mmCIF file of C-alpha atoms in Angstrom:
data_model
loop_
_atom_site.group_PDB
_atom_site.id
_atom_site.type_symbol
_atom_site.label_atom_id
_atom_site.label_comp_id
_atom_site.label_asym_id
_atom_site.label_seq_id
_atom_site.Cartn_x
_atom_site.Cartn_y
_atom_site.Cartn_z
ATOM 1 C CA MET A 500 0.215 -0.359 -0.691
ATOM 2 C CA ILE A 501 2.896 2.051 0.874
ATOM 3 C CA THR A 502 4.132 2.095 -2.556
ATOM 4 C CA THR A 503 1.262 2.642 -4.305
ATOM 5 C CA ASP A 504 1.001 6.149 -1.562
ATOM 6 C CA ILE A 505 4.523 6.832 -2.641
ATOM 7 C CA GLN A 506 3.697 6.358 -6.242
ATOM 8 C CA LYS A 507 0.749 9.189 -5.934
ATOM 9 C CA THR A 508 2.347 11.204 -4.206
ATOM 10 C CA GLN A 509 5.460 12.090 -6.645
ATOM 11 C CA ALA A 510 2.924 13.967 -8.781
ATOM 12 C CA LEU A 511 4.410 16.240 -6.355
ATOM 13 C CA LYS A 512 7.725 16.394 -6.805
ATOM 14 C CA GLY A 513 8.873 20.330 -7.504
ATOM 15 C CA LYS A 514 5.577 21.238 -6.587
ATOM 16 C CA ASP A 515 3.774 24.317 -4.250
ATOM 17 C CA LEU A 516 2.258 23.408 -1.377
ATOM 18 C CA LEU A 517 0.104 26.832 -0.885
ATOM 19 C CA LYS A 518 -3.389 25.342 -0.077
ATOM 20 C CA LEU A 519 -4.906 21.903 0.064
ATOM 21 C CA VAL A 520 -7.020 22.222 -2.795
ATOM 22 C CA ASP A 521 -3.661 22.897 -4.223
ATOM 23 C CA TYR A 522 -3.621 18.764 -4.329
ATOM 24 C CA THR A 523 -6.088 16.295 -5.111
ATOM 25 C CA PRO A 524 -8.714 14.152 -2.312
ATOM 26 C CA GLU A 525 -6.596 10.976 -3.598
ATOM 27 C CA THR A 526 -3.040 12.990 -3.750
ATOM 28 C CA ILE A 527 -3.746 14.201 0.396
ATOM 29 C CA GLU A 528 -4.610 10.746 1.309
ATOM 30 C CA ALA A 529 -1.848 9.548 0.017
ATOM 31 C CA LEU A 530 -0.062 11.948 2.154
ATOM 32 C CA ILE A 531 -2.041 10.973 5.130
ATOM 33 C CA HIS A 532 -1.042 7.117 4.796
ATOM 34 C CA LEU A 533 3.179 8.171 3.462
ATOM 35 C CA ALA A 534 2.951 10.412 7.292
ATOM 36 C CA ASP A 535 2.043 6.877 9.096
ATOM 37 C CA ASP A 536 4.643 5.523 6.922
ATOM 38 C CA MET A 537 7.061 7.451 8.222
ATOM 39 C CA LYS A 538 6.401 7.994 11.965
ATOM 40 C CA LYS A 539 6.455 4.599 12.520
ATOM 41 C CA ASN A 540 9.406 3.341 9.934
ATOM 42 C CA ARG A 541 11.518 6.183 10.440
ATOM 43 C CA GLU A 542 15.173 4.019 9.621
ATOM 44 C CA LYS A 543 13.726 3.676 6.264
ATOM 45 C CA TYR A 544 13.757 7.674 5.148
ATOM 46 C CA PHE A 545 17.235 8.516 5.942
ATOM 47 C CA ASP A 546 18.951 10.278 3.809
ATOM 48 C CA ALA A 547 16.063 10.257 1.371
ATOM 49 C CA LEU A 548 16.703 14.435 1.235
ATOM 50 C CA LYS A 549 20.405 13.904 1.657
ATOM 51 C CA GLY A 550 22.073 17.140 0.157
ATOM 52 C CA GLN A 551 18.459 19.143 -0.051
ATOM 53 C CA LEU A 552 18.775 22.266 1.531
ATOM 54 C CA LEU A 553 15.717 24.027 2.878
ATOM 55 C CA GLY A 554 15.103 27.915 4.040
ATOM 56 C CA MET A 555 12.507 28.712 6.161
ATOM 57 C CA ILE A 556 11.550 32.381 6.400
ATOM 58 C CA PHE A 557 9.747 33.637 9.373
ATOM 59 C CA GLU A 558 7.853 37.158 8.880
ATOM 60 C CA LYS A 559 5.555 36.216 12.483
ATOM 61 C CA HIS A 560 6.694 33.677 15.050
ATOM 62 C CA SER A 561 6.550 29.922 15.946
ATOM 63 C CA THR A 562 6.973 27.730 17.872
ATOM 64 C CA ARG A 563 6.591 24.170 16.319
ATOM 65 C CA THR A 564 6.725 25.374 12.801
ATOM 66 C CA ARG A 565 9.888 25.958 12.974
ATOM 67 C CA VAL A 566 10.726 22.470 15.426
ATOM 68 C CA SER A 567 8.838 20.080 13.233
ATOM 69 C CA PHE A 568 10.245 21.578 9.443
ATOM 70 C CA GLU A 569 13.833 21.578 11.103
ATOM 71 C CA ALA A 570 13.306 18.555 12.984
ATOM 72 C CA ALA A 571 11.687 16.580 10.039
ATOM 73 C CA MET A 572 14.891 18.027 7.821
ATOM 74 C CA ILE A 573 17.265 16.751 10.244
ATOM 75 C CA GLN A 574 15.288 12.707 9.846
ATOM 76 C CA LEU A 575 15.480 13.067 6.515
ATOM 77 C CA GLY A 576 19.148 13.627 5.577
ATOM 78 C CA GLY A 577 19.071 16.677 5.266
ATOM 79 C CA HIS A 578 19.126 20.398 6.304
ATOM 80 C CA ALA A 579 17.193 23.581 7.139
ATOM 81 C CA MET A 580 18.046 27.660 7.209
ATOM 82 C CA PHE A 581 16.022 29.283 9.859
ATOM 83 C CA LEU A 582 16.109 32.866 8.336
ATOM 84 C CA SER A 583 14.205 35.647 10.067
ATOM 85 C CA SER A 584 12.874 38.307 7.956
ATOM 86 C CA ASN A 585 14.032 41.071 10.544
ATOM 87 C CA ASP A 586 18.115 39.966 9.668
ATOM 88 C CA MET A 587 17.314 39.167 5.389
ATOM 89 C CA GLN A 588 16.557 42.465 3.511
ATOM 90 C CA ILE A 589 13.179 41.649 3.352
ATOM 91 C CA GLY A 590 12.412 43.431 6.314
ATOM 92 C CA ARG A 591 14.297 46.232 4.466
ATOM 93 C CA GLY A 592 12.134 46.698 1.481
ATOM 94 C CA GLU A 593 12.988 43.641 -0.707
ATOM 95 C CA THR A 594 10.579 42.511 -2.796
ATOM 96 C CA ILE A 595 9.729 38.735 -2.401
ATOM 97 C CA GLU A 596 10.034 38.095 -5.212
ATOM 98 C CA ASP A 597 13.893 38.692 -5.907
ATOM 99 C CA THR A 598 13.751 37.170 -2.632
ATOM 100 C CA GLY A 599 12.271 33.735 -4.058
ATOM 101 C CA LYS A 600 14.277 34.168 -7.387
ATOM 102 C CA VAL A 601 17.555 34.618 -5.308
ATOM 103 C CA LEU A 602 16.313 31.788 -2.763
ATOM 104 C CA SER A 603 16.242 29.814 -5.778
ATOM 105 C CA GLY A 604 19.628 29.778 -6.445
ATOM 106 C CA TYR A 605 21.042 28.421 -3.278
ATOM 107 C CA LEU A 606 17.980 25.806 -1.775
ATOM 108 C CA ASP A 607 16.411 23.517 -2.936
ATOM 109 C CA GLY A 608 13.460 24.319 -1.171
ATOM 110 C CA ILE A 609 11.657 26.918 0.736
ATOM 111 C CA MET A 610 9.219 27.055 3.707
ATOM 112 C CA ILE A 611 7.227 30.561 4.812
ATOM 113 C CA ARG A 612 5.284 31.744 7.953
ATOM 114 C CA THR A 613 3.905 34.923 6.582
ATOM 115 C CA HIS A 614 1.878 38.065 6.879
ATOM 116 C CA SER A 615 -1.232 38.459 3.585
ATOM 117 C CA HIS A 616 -1.159 34.923 1.197
ATOM 118 C CA SER A 617 -0.245 36.847 -1.335
ATOM 119 C CA ARG A 618 3.269 37.357 -0.363
ATOM 120 C CA ILE A 619 3.565 33.457 -0.752
ATOM 121 C CA GLU A 620 1.849 33.514 -3.752
ATOM 122 C CA ALA A 621 4.453 36.400 -4.856
ATOM 123 C CA LEU A 622 7.040 34.356 -3.547
ATOM 124 C CA ALA A 623 5.859 31.081 -5.207
ATOM 125 C CA GLU A 624 5.067 32.363 -8.723
ATOM 126 C CA ALA A 625 8.784 34.218 -8.881
ATOM 127 C CA ALA A 626 11.112 31.142 -7.630
ATOM 128 C CA ASN A 627 11.757 27.652 -8.960
ATOM 129 C CA ILE A 628 11.778 25.542 -6.562
ATOM 130 C CA PRO A 629 9.042 24.014 -3.886
ATOM 131 C CA VAL A 630 7.493 26.308 -1.819
ATOM 132 C CA ILE A 631 5.822 25.712 1.132
ATOM 133 C CA ASN A 632 3.304 27.509 3.525
ATOM 134 C CA GLY A 633 4.397 27.406 7.030
ATOM 135 C CA LEU A 634 0.969 30.157 7.411
ATOM 136 C CA THR A 635 -0.968 33.079 6.337
ATOM 137 C CA ASP A 636 -3.638 34.877 6.516
ATOM 138 C CA LEU A 637 -5.769 32.369 4.395
ATOM 139 C CA TYR A 638 -4.900 28.757 5.215
ATOM 140 C CA HIS A 639 -2.732 26.964 7.459
ATOM 141 C CA PRO A 640 -2.450 23.781 5.087
ATOM 142 C CA CYS A 641 0.649 21.848 7.090
ATOM 143 C CA GLN A 642 -1.606 21.568 10.390
ATOM 144 C CA ALA A 643 -4.275 20.843 8.331
ATOM 145 C CA LEU A 644 -2.223 17.762 7.456
ATOM 146 C CA ALA A 645 -1.672 17.006 10.994
ATOM 147 C CA ASP A 646 -4.806 17.016 12.104
ATOM 148 C CA LEU A 647 -6.047 14.241 8.960
ATOM 149 C CA LEU A 648 -3.047 12.362 10.643
ATOM 150 C CA THR A 649 -4.612 12.420 13.974
ATOM 151 C CA ILE A 650 -8.021 11.389 12.633
ATOM 152 C CA TYR A 651 -6.174 8.973 10.607
ATOM 153 C CA GLU A 652 -4.480 7.488 13.610
ATOM 154 C CA ILE A 653 -7.264 6.977 15.788
ATOM 155 C CA LYS A 654 -9.938 6.425 13.074
ATOM 156 C CA GLY A 655 -7.928 4.375 11.249
ATOM 157 C CA GLU A 656 -10.331 5.858 8.074
ATOM 158 C CA PHE A 657 -11.831 9.535 7.372
ATOM 159 C CA LYS A 658 -15.416 8.896 6.134
ATOM 160 C CA GLY A 659 -18.409 8.699 8.503
ATOM 161 C CA THR A 660 -16.241 11.057 11.124
ATOM 162 C CA LYS A 661 -17.823 13.972 12.253
ATOM 163 C CA LEU A 662 -14.731 16.667 13.192
ATOM 164 C CA VAL A 663 -16.784 20.223 14.624
ATOM 165 C CA TYR A 664 -15.019 23.670 14.947
ATOM 166 C CA VAL A 665 -15.588 25.079 17.571
ATOM 167 C CA GLY A 666 -14.655 29.250 17.846
ATOM 168 C CA ASP A 667 -13.043 30.995 14.726
ATOM 169 C CA GLY A 668 -13.487 31.373 11.356
ATOM 170 C CA ASN A 669 -9.913 32.074 11.038
ATOM 171 C CA ASN A 670 -6.851 29.930 8.689
ATOM 172 C CA VAL A 671 -6.721 27.322 10.701
ATOM 173 C CA ALA A 672 -10.875 26.669 10.247
ATOM 174 C CA HIS A 673 -9.704 26.846 6.733
ATOM 175 C CA SER A 674 -7.714 24.714 6.114
ATOM 176 C CA LEU A 675 -9.160 22.344 7.993
ATOM 177 C CA MET A 676 -12.408 23.167 6.675
ATOM 178 C CA ILE A 677 -10.993 22.322 3.735
ATOM 179 C CA GLY A 678 -8.969 19.071 4.395
ATOM 180 C CA ALA A 679 -12.114 17.354 5.902
ATOM 181 C CA VAL A 680 -14.387 17.609 3.385
ATOM 182 C CA MET A 681 -11.899 16.649 0.959
ATOM 183 C CA MET A 682 -11.331 13.260 2.695
ATOM 184 C CA GLY A 683 -15.142 13.211 2.677
ATOM 185 C CA MET A 684 -15.681 13.042 6.120
ATOM 186 C CA ASP A 685 -18.900 15.864 8.113
ATOM 187 C CA PHE A 686 -17.302 18.868 9.279
ATOM 188 C CA THR A 687 -19.033 21.995 11.801
ATOM 189 C CA LEU A 688 -18.464 25.637 11.582
ATOM 190 C CA SER A 689 -19.541 26.605 14.714
ATOM 191 C CA THR A 690 -18.561 30.553 15.027
ATOM 192 C CA PRO A 691 -20.093 33.811 17.240
ATOM 193 C CA ALA A 692 -21.834 36.161 14.359
ATOM 194 C CA GLY A 693 -19.021 38.440 12.835
ATOM 195 C CA TYR A 694 -16.887 35.663 13.269
ATOM 196 C CA GLU A 695 -17.149 33.338 10.244
ATOM 197 C CA ALA A 696 -15.309 31.620 8.070
ATOM 198 C CA ALA A 697 -14.175 33.633 4.732
ATOM 199 C CA THR A 698 -17.477 33.087 2.299
ATOM 200 C CA GLN A 699 -14.638 32.544 -0.279
ATOM 201 C CA ILE A 700 -13.352 30.082 2.009
ATOM 202 C CA VAL A 701 -16.451 28.341 2.835
ATOM 203 C CA GLU A 702 -18.250 28.918 -1.374
ATOM 204 C CA ILE A 703 -15.016 25.602 -2.119
ATOM 205 C CA ALA A 704 -16.030 23.963 0.839
ATOM 206 C CA LYS A 705 -19.460 23.647 -0.446
ATOM 207 C CA GLU A 706 -17.816 22.800 -4.239
ATOM 208 C CA ILE A 707 -16.141 20.224 -2.466
ATOM 209 C CA SER A 708 -18.720 18.721 -0.196
ATOM 210 C CA SER A 709 -21.155 18.645 -3.342
ATOM 211 C CA GLN A 710 -18.228 15.920 -4.943
ATOM 212 C CA THR A 711 -17.260 13.768 -1.967
ATOM 213 C CA GLY A 712 -20.775 13.347 -0.127
ATOM 214 C CA ALA A 713 -19.227 15.374 3.304
ATOM 215 C CA LYS A 714 -21.646 17.007 4.945
ATOM 216 C CA LEU A 715 -20.745 20.860 5.817
ATOM 217 C CA GLU A 716 -22.926 23.267 8.132
ATOM 218 C CA PHE A 717 -22.824 25.685 9.908
ATOM 219 C CA VAL A 718 -24.432 25.901 13.566
ATOM 220 C CA GLU A 719 -24.268 28.937 15.383
ATOM 221 C CA ASN A 720 -25.373 26.755 18.783
ATOM 222 C CA PRO A 721 -21.980 25.508 20.113
ATOM 223 C CA GLN A 722 -23.984 22.887 22.027
ATOM 224 C CA GLU A 723 -25.581 21.864 18.727
ATOM 225 C CA ALA A 724 -23.339 21.601 16.611
ATOM 226 C CA VAL A 725 -20.937 19.661 18.826
ATOM 227 C CA GLN A 726 -23.916 17.171 18.885
ATOM 228 C CA GLY A 727 -22.615 13.383 17.529
ATOM 229 C CA ALA A 728 -19.713 15.141 16.899
ATOM 230 C CA ASP A 729 -16.121 12.004 17.567
ATOM 231 C CA PHE A 730 -13.505 15.259 17.074
ATOM 232 C CA ILE A 731 -13.879 19.241 18.348
ATOM 233 C CA TYR A 732 -11.542 21.598 17.681
ATOM 234 C CA THR A 733 -10.959 24.795 18.817
ATOM 235 C CA ASP A 734 -7.952 27.569 18.344
ATOM 236 C CA VAL A 735 -7.279 30.671 20.249
ATOM 237 C CA TRP A 736 -9.546 33.948 20.155
ATOM 238 C CA THR A 737 -7.250 36.180 19.653
ATOM 239 C CA SER A 738 -4.147 35.526 16.717
ATOM 240 C CA MET A 739 -1.218 37.579 16.256
ATOM 241 C CA GLY A 740 -2.203 41.057 15.162
ATOM 242 C CA GLN A 741 -6.121 40.904 16.804
ATOM 243 C CA GLU A 742 -4.201 42.010 19.875
ATOM 244 C CA GLU A 743 -6.221 45.412 19.764
ATOM 245 C CA GLU A 744 -10.092 43.108 19.241
ATOM 246 C CA ALA A 745 -8.956 41.364 22.684
ATOM 247 C CA GLU A 746 -11.231 42.597 25.568
ATOM 248 C CA ALA A 747 -14.164 42.767 22.442
ATOM 249 C CA ARG A 748 -13.802 39.135 21.830
ATOM 250 C CA LEU A 749 -13.195 37.515 24.777
ATOM 251 C CA LYS A 750 -16.652 38.566 25.697
ATOM 252 C CA ASP A 751 -18.158 37.810 22.268
ATOM 253 C CA PHE A 752 -16.615 33.701 22.159
ATOM 254 C CA ALA A 753 -17.472 33.170 25.977
ATOM 255 C CA PRO A 754 -20.197 30.424 25.117
ATOM 256 C CA TYR A 755 -17.822 29.337 22.374
ATOM 257 C CA GLN A 756 -15.123 27.304 25.036
ATOM 258 C CA VAL A 757 -14.706 24.235 25.152
ATOM 259 C CA ASN A 758 -15.107 22.315 28.210
ATOM 260 C CA GLU A 759 -16.783 19.935 30.300
ATOM 261 C CA GLN A 760 -20.774 20.800 29.267
ATOM 262 C CA LEU A 761 -19.789 21.604 25.631
ATOM 263 C CA LEU A 762 -17.631 17.798 24.939
ATOM 264 C CA SER A 763 -20.689 16.117 27.044
ATOM 265 C CA PHE A 764 -23.014 16.953 24.386
ATOM 266 C CA ALA A 765 -20.524 15.250 21.520
ATOM 267 C CA ASN A 766 -19.926 11.215 21.544
ATOM 268 C CA PRO A 767 -18.833 9.701 24.576
ATOM 269 C CA ASP A 768 -15.390 8.953 22.497
ATOM 270 C CA CYS A 769 -14.839 12.240 21.484
ATOM 271 C CA LYS A 770 -11.025 13.587 20.885
ATOM 272 C CA PHE A 771 -10.143 17.471 21.698
ATOM 273 C CA MET A 772 -8.058 18.590 19.318
ATOM 274 C CA HIS A 773 -6.036 22.322 19.175
ATOM 275 C CA CYS A 774 -3.164 23.351 17.130
ATOM 276 C CA LEU A 775 -1.523 24.964 20.017
ATOM 277 C CA PRO A 776 -0.512 27.884 21.524
ATOM 278 C CA ALA A 777 -3.978 27.198 24.089
ATOM 279 C CA HIS A 778 -4.872 29.508 26.634
ATOM 280 C CA ARG A 779 -6.236 27.609 29.057
ATOM 281 C CA ASP A 780 -9.426 28.517 30.199
ATOM 282 C CA GLU A 781 -10.256 30.884 28.234
ATOM 283 C CA GLU A 782 -10.978 28.894 24.625
ATOM 284 C CA VAL A 783 -10.620 24.894 26.098
ATOM 285 C CA SER A 784 -10.605 24.610 30.274
ATOM 286 C CA ALA A 785 -8.043 23.307 31.851
ATOM 287 C CA GLY A 786 -9.808 19.740 32.405
ATOM 288 C CA VAL A 787 -10.637 19.134 28.297
ATOM 289 C CA MET A 788 -6.918 20.262 27.981
ATOM 290 C CA ASP A 789 -5.274 18.166 30.215
ATOM 291 C CA GLY A 790 -7.706 15.529 30.197
ATOM 292 C CA ASP A 791 -7.971 12.002 28.620
ATOM 293 C CA ALA A 792 -9.804 13.399 25.314
ATOM 294 C CA SER A 793 -7.698 15.451 24.410
ATOM 295 C CA VAL A 794 -5.223 14.629 21.620
ATOM 296 C CA VAL A 795 -3.491 18.302 21.194
ATOM 297 C CA PHE A 796 0.309 16.936 21.468
ATOM 298 C CA GLN A 797 -0.006 13.821 19.085
ATOM 299 C CA GLN A 798 -1.676 16.214 17.061
ATOM 300 C CA ALA A 799 2.100 18.793 17.978
ATOM 301 C CA GLU A 800 3.877 15.731 16.956
ATOM 302 C CA ASN A 801 2.323 14.411 13.826
ATOM 303 C CA ARG A 802 3.327 18.264 11.915
ATOM 304 C CA MET A 803 6.756 17.085 11.985
ATOM 305 C CA HIS A 804 5.462 14.005 10.644
ATOM 306 C CA ALA A 805 3.329 15.375 8.298
ATOM 307 C CA GLN A 806 4.891 18.121 7.057
ATOM 308 C CA LYS A 807 8.250 14.856 6.289
ATOM 309 C CA ALA A 808 6.227 13.686 3.660
ATOM 310 C CA VAL A 809 5.022 17.010 2.290
ATOM 311 C CA LEU A 810 8.948 18.095 1.871
ATOM 312 C CA TYR A 811 9.843 14.173 0.727
ATOM 313 C CA SER A 812 7.382 14.154 -1.741
ATOM 314 C CA ALA A 813 7.554 18.004 -2.941
ATOM 315 C CA MET A 814 12.108 17.747 -2.827
ATOM 316 C CA LYS A 815 13.190 14.330 -2.804
ATOM 317 C CA LYS A 816 16.007 14.178 -6.431
#
């Protein structure tokens, strides 16, 4: 089976990962299977990217993205270079296009964690090496791949599984929604009025769900939304760059805290997911975050394994 999955991902050689819809559902599923095999059989892929160089551009701070990508490259026999925008010429006005062209002469791949999605699109257009989205304002595809890997490990399949996202309709919600319906999972988004997912992302997800048969719902009441849920997912209420909105957000999102009471409306074996970092007793109670239902640290580890599958597929010579 894994040989077939590797063959399916060969089409990704030299290809960017800017958003999940750049890939087919079959390819994403093959990536998940490959990541699962890479996690279980690490030694089999040692030196798979020997001599390969990944440049990691950070215009936003990170813990998991930096460490997971760097560890992934080391485990695959390659090397990752941390590139802070504060230390690069893009921090002094050089265009992102010029940066892409220059780095293409030095590296075998680029990962960037940035603000506007248009920046990564411009970088990818100018570069002639694979560009991987470490996070933008619209999408977080690598997080979604890690989430799908986690769900696959727990359930062994995707179809027939209900995933409910409770909270802010942000970049994490966008990629998770698209990834879920691409895999045929039922997905429910529960957000307060005014914090819904971007309209263009919702339309994309609706189109995909009509093709895969996934049930896609938008339910404002979180207690109604989580009924029958196999997984409940949330994220921080105030992301980087939204600090001025923090007070208003705390008030608006208070009914959307994932706590023991909300969890009681879901299936008895429902698992709790969070992309981290988490603010205990804000978007999630400490009891749920640190309880038996939580799989958040399994998710965090899976960032590395999912990204290894992406790097291997895009950069292997």
